[in-house]
mmCIF file of N, CA and C in Angstrom:
data_model
loop_
_atom_site.group_PDB
_atom_site.id
_atom_site.type_symbol
_atom_site.label_atom_id
_atom_site.label_comp_id
_atom_site.label_asym_id
_atom_site.label_seq_id
_atom_site.Cartn_x
_atom_site.Cartn_y
_atom_site.Cartn_z
ATOM 1 N N MET B 1 -10.962 12.752 -9.622
ATOM 2 C CA MET B 1 -9.573 12.218 -8.792
ATOM 3 C C MET B 1 -10.313 10.737 -9.393
ATOM 4 N N LYS B 2 -8.177 10.234 -9.586
ATOM 5 C CA LYS B 2 -8.733 8.679 -10.531
ATOM 6 C C LYS B 2 -8.770 8.004 -9.466
ATOM 7 N N ASN B 3 -8.603 6.419 -10.179
ATOM 8 C CA ASN B 3 -8.595 5.665 -9.700
ATOM 9 C C ASN B 3 -7.243 5.317 -8.709
ATOM 10 N N VAL B 4 -6.615 4.877 -7.468
ATOM 11 C CA VAL B 4 -5.668 3.870 -6.510
ATOM 12 C C VAL B 4 -5.357 2.452 -7.140
ATOM 13 N N ILE B 5 -4.562 2.348 -7.214
ATOM 14 C CA ILE B 5 -5.294 0.834 -6.774
ATOM 15 C C ILE B 5 -3.563 0.608 -6.276
ATOM 16 N N ILE B 6 -3.476 -0.253 -4.789
ATOM 17 C CA ILE B 6 -1.807 -0.681 -4.131
ATOM 18 C C ILE B 6 -2.422 -2.086 -4.038
ATOM 19 N N TYR B 7 -1.319 -2.710 -4.790
ATOM 20 C CA TYR B 7 -0.613 -4.103 -4.663
ATOM 21 C C TYR B 7 -0.354 -4.148 -2.649
ATOM 22 N N THR B 8 -0.159 -4.675 -1.749
ATOM 23 C CA THR B 8 0.779 -4.367 -0.642
ATOM 24 C C THR B 8 0.888 -6.565 -0.586
ATOM 25 N N LYS B 9 1.621 -6.219 0.826
ATOM 26 C CA LYS B 9 1.816 -7.730 1.602
ATOM 27 C C LYS B 9 1.732 -6.851 3.191
ATOM 28 N N ASP B 10 1.661 -7.932 3.815
ATOM 29 C CA ASP B 10 0.816 -7.875 5.129
ATOM 30 C C ASP B 10 3.280 -7.717 5.709
ATOM 31 N N TYR B 11 3.129 -6.403 6.742
ATOM 32 C CA TYR B 11 4.679 -6.266 6.841
ATOM 33 C C TYR B 11 5.486 -6.482 6.555
ATOM 34 N N CYS B 12 4.969 -5.046 5.781
ATOM 35 C CA CYS B 12 5.433 -3.543 4.408
ATOM 36 C C CYS B 12 5.643 -2.502 4.954
ATOM 37 N N PRO B 13 6.638 -2.084 5.727
ATOM 38 C CA PRO B 13 6.817 -0.674 5.872
ATOM 39 C C PRO B 13 6.796 -0.190 4.618
ATOM 40 N N TYR B 14 7.183 0.041 3.474
ATOM 41 C CA TYR B 14 7.161 1.151 2.132
ATOM 42 C C TYR B 14 6.079 0.767 1.912
ATOM 43 N N CYS B 15 4.924 0.002 1.794
ATOM 44 C CA CYS B 15 3.184 -0.478 1.538
ATOM 45 C C CYS B 15 2.419 0.307 2.527
ATOM 46 N N VAL B 16 2.690 0.902 3.821
ATOM 47 C CA VAL B 16 2.549 2.045 4.253
ATOM 48 C C VAL B 16 2.956 2.983 4.586
ATOM 49 N N LYS B 17 4.215 3.240 4.258
ATOM 50 C CA LYS B 17 3.995 4.812 3.681
ATOM 51 C C LYS B 17 3.582 4.700 2.692
ATOM 52 N N ALA B 18 3.540 3.898 1.774
ATOM 53 C CA ALA B 18 2.883 4.557 0.355
ATOM 54 C C ALA B 18 1.048 5.332 0.640
ATOM 55 N N MET B 19 0.473 4.071 1.755
ATOM 56 C CA MET B 19 -0.212 4.592 2.155
ATOM 57 C C MET B 19 -1.060 6.025 2.620
ATOM 58 N N GLN B 20 0.144 6.307 3.679
ATOM 59 C CA GLN B 20 0.789 8.108 4.267
ATOM 60 C C GLN B 20 0.535 8.878 3.049
ATOM 61 N N LEU B 21 1.966 8.806 2.425
ATOM 62 C CA LEU B 21 1.377 9.726 1.355
ATOM 63 C C LEU B 21 0.199 9.844 0.524
ATOM 64 N N LEU B 22 -0.712 8.990 0.181
ATOM 65 C CA LEU B 22 -2.183 8.323 -0.402
ATOM 66 C C LEU B 22 -3.042 9.170 -0.087
ATOM 67 N N LYS B 23 -2.608 9.288 1.805
ATOM 68 C CA LYS B 23 -3.647 9.304 2.620
ATOM 69 C C LYS B 23 -3.501 11.572 2.780
ATOM 70 N N MET B 24 -2.163 10.937 2.583
ATOM 71 C CA MET B 24 -1.712 12.195 3.255
ATOM 72 C C MET B 24 -2.465 13.161 2.350
ATOM 73 N N LYS B 25 -2.655 12.709 0.398
ATOM 74 C CA LYS B 25 -2.874 13.822 -0.275
ATOM 75 C C LYS B 25 -4.676 14.306 -0.433
ATOM 76 N N ASN B 26 -4.993 13.782 0.076
ATOM 77 C CA ASN B 26 -6.440 13.538 0.469
ATOM 78 C C ASN B 26 -6.685 12.003 -0.903
ATOM 79 N N VAL B 27 -6.516 11.234 -1.062
ATOM 80 C CA VAL B 27 -7.057 9.706 -2.405
ATOM 81 C C VAL B 27 -7.977 9.121 -1.348
ATOM 82 N N SER B 28 -8.761 9.440 -1.507
ATOM 83 C CA SER B 28 -10.173 8.619 -1.225
ATOM 84 C C SER B 28 -10.289 7.372 -1.652
ATOM 85 N N ASN B 29 -10.362 7.217 -2.592
ATOM 86 C CA ASN B 29 -10.997 6.279 -3.620
ATOM 87 C C ASN B 29 -9.633 5.683 -3.880
ATOM 88 N N ILE B 30 -8.697 4.146 -2.841
ATOM 89 C CA ILE B 30 -8.004 3.374 -2.873
ATOM 90 C C ILE B 30 -8.916 2.104 -2.690
ATOM 91 N N GLN B 31 -7.952 1.197 -3.583
ATOM 92 C CA GLN B 31 -8.698 -0.213 -3.541
ATOM 93 C C GLN B 31 -6.442 -0.348 -3.268
ATOM 94 N N GLU B 32 -6.800 -0.716 -1.938
ATOM 95 C CA GLU B 32 -6.023 -2.431 -1.408
ATOM 96 C C GLU B 32 -5.784 -3.925 -1.756
ATOM 97 N N ILE B 33 -5.446 -4.009 -2.227
ATOM 98 C CA ILE B 33 -5.231 -5.544 -2.976
ATOM 99 C C ILE B 33 -3.784 -6.074 -2.247
ATOM 100 N N ASP B 34 -4.069 -6.549 -0.904
ATOM 101 C CA ASP B 34 -3.336 -7.615 -0.433
ATOM 102 C C ASP B 34 -2.558 -8.810 -0.912
ATOM 103 N N ILE B 35 -1.287 -9.222 -1.690
ATOM 104 C CA ILE B 35 -0.947 -10.331 -2.367
ATOM 105 C C ILE B 35 -0.329 -11.134 -1.350
ATOM 106 N N THR B 36 -0.410 -11.137 0.171
ATOM 107 C CA THR B 36 0.009 -11.424 1.160
ATOM 108 C C THR B 36 0.528 -13.047 0.326
ATOM 109 N N ASN B 37 -0.564 -14.015 0.714
ATOM 110 C CA ASN B 37 -1.086 -14.933 0.391
ATOM 111 C C ASN B 37 -2.299 -15.616 -0.578
ATOM 112 N N ASP B 38 -1.615 -14.601 -1.429
ATOM 113 C CA ASP B 38 -3.256 -15.098 -2.634
ATOM 114 C C ASP B 38 -1.351 -14.633 -4.366
ATOM 115 N N THR B 39 -1.089 -16.467 -4.611
ATOM 116 C CA THR B 39 -0.847 -16.847 -5.416
ATOM 117 C C THR B 39 -0.873 -16.229 -7.144
ATOM 118 N N ASN B 40 -2.974 -15.816 -6.652
ATOM 119 C CA ASN B 40 -3.588 -15.402 -7.938
ATOM 120 C C ASN B 40 -3.686 -14.168 -7.715
ATOM 121 N N LEU B 41 -3.293 -13.352 -7.000
ATOM 122 C CA LEU B 41 -3.478 -12.220 -7.353
ATOM 123 C C LEU B 41 -2.089 -11.655 -7.211
ATOM 124 N N GLN B 42 -0.780 -13.080 -6.373
ATOM 125 C CA GLN B 42 0.426 -11.917 -6.954
ATOM 126 C C GLN B 42 1.177 -12.104 -8.799
ATOM 127 N N GLU B 43 0.620 -12.960 -9.187
ATOM 128 C CA GLU B 43 0.466 -13.661 -10.949
ATOM 129 C C GLU B 43 -0.106 -11.955 -11.551
ATOM 130 N N GLU B 44 -1.362 -12.036 -10.830
ATOM 131 C CA GLU B 44 -1.951 -10.611 -11.418
ATOM 132 C C GLU B 44 -1.094 -9.312 -11.711
ATOM 133 N N MET B 45 -0.892 -8.567 -10.558
ATOM 134 C CA MET B 45 0.411 -8.241 -10.149
ATOM 135 C C MET B 45 1.530 -8.691 -10.731
ATOM 136 N N LEU B 46 1.873 -8.934 -10.884
ATOM 137 C CA LEU B 46 3.068 -9.047 -11.708
ATOM 138 C C LEU B 46 2.874 -8.715 -13.361
ATOM 139 N N ALA B 47 2.198 -9.022 -13.888
ATOM 140 C CA ALA B 47 1.551 -9.031 -15.312
ATOM 141 C C ALA B 47 1.183 -7.737 -16.034
ATOM 142 N N LYS B 48 -0.017 -6.893 -14.654
ATOM 143 C CA LYS B 48 0.027 -5.169 -14.554
ATOM 144 C C LYS B 48 1.103 -4.753 -14.289
ATOM 145 N N ALA B 49 2.428 -5.117 -13.722
ATOM 146 C CA ALA B 49 3.040 -3.895 -13.170
ATOM 147 C C ALA B 49 5.208 -4.978 -14.166
ATOM 148 N N ASN B 50 4.655 -5.183 -15.195
ATOM 149 C CA ASN B 50 5.620 -5.771 -15.974
ATOM 150 C C ASN B 50 6.890 -7.307 -15.750
ATOM 151 N N GLY B 51 6.307 -7.449 -14.811
ATOM 152 C CA GLY B 51 7.142 -8.264 -13.946
ATOM 153 C C GLY B 51 7.849 -8.007 -12.919
ATOM 154 N N ARG B 52 7.450 -6.723 -12.143
ATOM 155 C CA ARG B 52 7.776 -6.174 -11.604
ATOM 156 C C ARG B 52 7.222 -6.981 -9.743
ATOM 157 N N ARG B 53 8.598 -7.191 -9.321
ATOM 158 C CA ARG B 53 7.462 -8.159 -7.891
ATOM 159 C C ARG B 53 7.616 -7.404 -6.476
ATOM 160 N N THR B 54 8.686 -6.435 -6.178
ATOM 161 C CA THR B 54 8.798 -6.235 -5.089
ATOM 162 C C THR B 54 7.032 -5.118 -4.889
ATOM 163 N N VAL B 55 7.092 -4.639 -3.605
ATOM 164 C CA VAL B 55 5.127 -4.461 -3.329
ATOM 165 C C VAL B 55 5.891 -2.730 -2.549
ATOM 166 N N PRO B 56 4.786 -2.130 -3.070
ATOM 167 C CA PRO B 56 4.114 -2.026 -3.646
ATOM 168 C C PRO B 56 3.883 -1.542 -4.596
ATOM 169 N N GLN B 57 2.952 -2.083 -5.602
ATOM 170 C CA GLN B 57 3.029 -1.838 -6.902
ATOM 171 C C GLN B 57 1.749 -0.814 -7.000
ATOM 172 N N ILE B 58 1.680 0.125 -7.185
ATOM 173 C CA ILE B 58 0.750 1.076 -7.016
ATOM 174 C C ILE B 58 0.526 1.608 -9.066
ATOM 175 N N PHE B 59 -0.924 1.887 -8.818
ATOM 176 C CA PHE B 59 -1.413 1.775 -9.976
ATOM 177 C C PHE B 59 -2.807 3.214 -10.034
ATOM 178 N N ILE B 60 -1.982 4.858 -10.498
ATOM 179 C CA ILE B 60 -3.173 5.988 -10.592
ATOM 180 C C ILE B 60 -3.761 6.253 -12.080
ATOM 181 N N GLY B 61 -4.992 5.043 -11.674
ATOM 182 C CA GLY B 61 -5.870 5.472 -13.173
ATOM 183 C C GLY B 61 -5.351 4.542 -13.758
ATOM 184 N N ASP B 62 -5.132 5.007 -14.777
ATOM 185 C CA ASP B 62 -3.920 3.651 -16.666
ATOM 186 C C ASP B 62 -2.738 3.112 -15.660
ATOM 187 N N THR B 63 -2.030 4.556 -14.831
ATOM 188 C CA THR B 63 -0.684 4.862 -15.255
ATOM 189 C C THR B 63 0.134 3.978 -13.802
ATOM 190 N N HIS B 64 1.075 3.104 -14.252
ATOM 191 C CA HIS B 64 1.541 2.532 -13.108
ATOM 192 C C HIS B 64 2.640 3.081 -13.214
ATOM 193 N N VAL B 65 2.767 3.232 -11.717
ATOM 194 C CA VAL B 65 3.991 4.468 -10.689
ATOM 195 C C VAL B 65 4.348 3.708 -10.750
ATOM 196 N N GLY B 66 4.549 2.845 -10.001
ATOM 197 C CA GLY B 66 6.187 2.187 -9.674
ATOM 198 C C GLY B 66 5.663 1.501 -7.868
ATOM 199 N N GLY B 67 6.712 1.522 -7.240
ATOM 200 C CA GLY B 67 6.927 1.151 -5.773
ATOM 201 C C GLY B 67 6.878 2.799 -5.325
ATOM 202 N N CYS B 68 7.083 2.899 -3.577
ATOM 203 C CA CYS B 68 6.324 3.902 -2.899
ATOM 204 C C CYS B 68 7.643 4.899 -3.213
ATOM 205 N N ASP B 69 8.298 4.236 -3.423
ATOM 206 C CA ASP B 69 10.263 5.314 -4.093
ATOM 207 C C ASP B 69 9.610 5.772 -5.025
ATOM 208 N N ASP B 70 8.577 5.476 -6.393
ATOM 209 C CA ASP B 70 8.931 6.360 -7.211
ATOM 210 C C ASP B 70 7.670 6.959 -6.986
ATOM 211 N N LEU B 71 6.407 6.367 -6.147
ATOM 212 C CA LEU B 71 5.862 7.841 -5.917
ATOM 213 C C LEU B 71 6.254 8.345 -4.951
ATOM 214 N N TYR B 72 7.469 8.862 -3.807
ATOM 215 C CA TYR B 72 7.080 9.840 -3.605
ATOM 216 C C TYR B 72 8.220 11.115 -4.494
ATOM 217 N N ALA B 73 9.065 10.390 -5.227
ATOM 218 C CA ALA B 73 9.889 11.298 -6.492
ATOM 219 C C ALA B 73 8.449 11.330 -7.237
ATOM 220 N N LEU B 74 7.709 11.014 -7.348
ATOM 221 C CA LEU B 74 6.392 12.102 -8.016
ATOM 222 C C LEU B 74 5.874 13.356 -7.778
ATOM 223 N N ASN B 75 5.952 12.777 -6.379
ATOM 224 C CA ASN B 75 5.532 13.826 -5.152
ATOM 225 C C ASN B 75 6.048 14.610 -5.024
ATOM 226 N N GLU B 76 7.529 14.813 -4.866
ATOM 227 C CA GLU B 76 8.966 15.726 -4.782
ATOM 228 C C GLU B 76 9.319 16.247 -6.342
ATOM 229 N N LYS B 77 8.763 15.600 -7.562
ATOM 230 C CA LYS B 77 8.606 16.887 -9.015
ATOM 231 C C LYS B 77 6.989 17.994 -9.082
ATOM 232 N N GLY B 78 6.239 17.068 -8.358
ATOM 233 C CA GLY B 78 5.734 17.932 -8.399
ATOM 234 C C GLY B 78 3.350 17.602 -9.567
ATOM 235 N N GLU B 79 4.726 16.682 -9.705
ATOM 236 C CA GLU B 79 3.804 14.933 -10.287
ATOM 237 C C GLU B 79 2.738 14.302 -9.863
ATOM 238 N N LEU B 80 2.647 14.504 -9.136
ATOM 239 C CA LEU B 80 1.304 12.979 -8.241
ATOM 240 C C LEU B 80 0.059 14.148 -7.725
ATOM 241 N N ASP B 81 0.043 15.042 -8.105
ATOM 242 C CA ASP B 81 -0.519 15.743 -8.001
ATOM 243 C C ASP B 81 -1.889 16.150 -9.476
ATOM 244 N N LYS B 82 -0.960 16.126 -10.103
ATOM 245 C CA LYS B 82 -1.553 16.161 -11.228
ATOM 246 C C LYS B 82 -1.763 14.700 -11.805
ATOM 247 N N LEU B 83 -1.601 13.509 -11.452
ATOM 248 C CA LEU B 83 -1.644 12.317 -11.777
ATOM 249 C C LEU B 83 -2.967 12.072 -11.133
ATOM 250 N N LEU B 84 -2.576 12.936 -10.098
ATOM 251 C CA LEU B 84 -4.169 12.242 -9.072
ATOM 252 C C LEU B 84 -5.808 12.847 -9.719
ATOM 253 N N SER B 85 -5.546 13.474 -10.623
ATOM 254 C CA SER B 85 -6.805 14.632 -10.517
ATOM 255 C C SER B 85 -6.542 14.918 -12.204
ATOM 256 N N SER B 86 -5.391 14.410 -12.876
ATOM 257 C CA SER B 86 -6.157 14.650 -14.685
ATOM 258 C C SER B 86 -7.052 14.272 -15.095
ATOM 259 N N ALA B 87 -7.597 14.071 -15.362
ATOM 260 C CA ALA B 87 -9.350 13.511 -16.543
ATOM 261 C C ALA B 87 -8.899 11.893 -17.293
#
């Protein structure tokens, strides 16, 4: 299973919802990066996410998934499992 990186902030219901889906999918290798009070990490996320400022920003392997709604949309299409498991 691929590594998952998720950029989050405190008090973010969408971050919690995204994490719940990933845990429901039995993803164990999640690296959560809290950018709440760290401008360097915020800049890192902006650069990796092509300027998207909202959280969460989710990366599965080298693929930028986007935010919580994007993650759930992938799951609805049946593409999330493929993305998580592909080598």
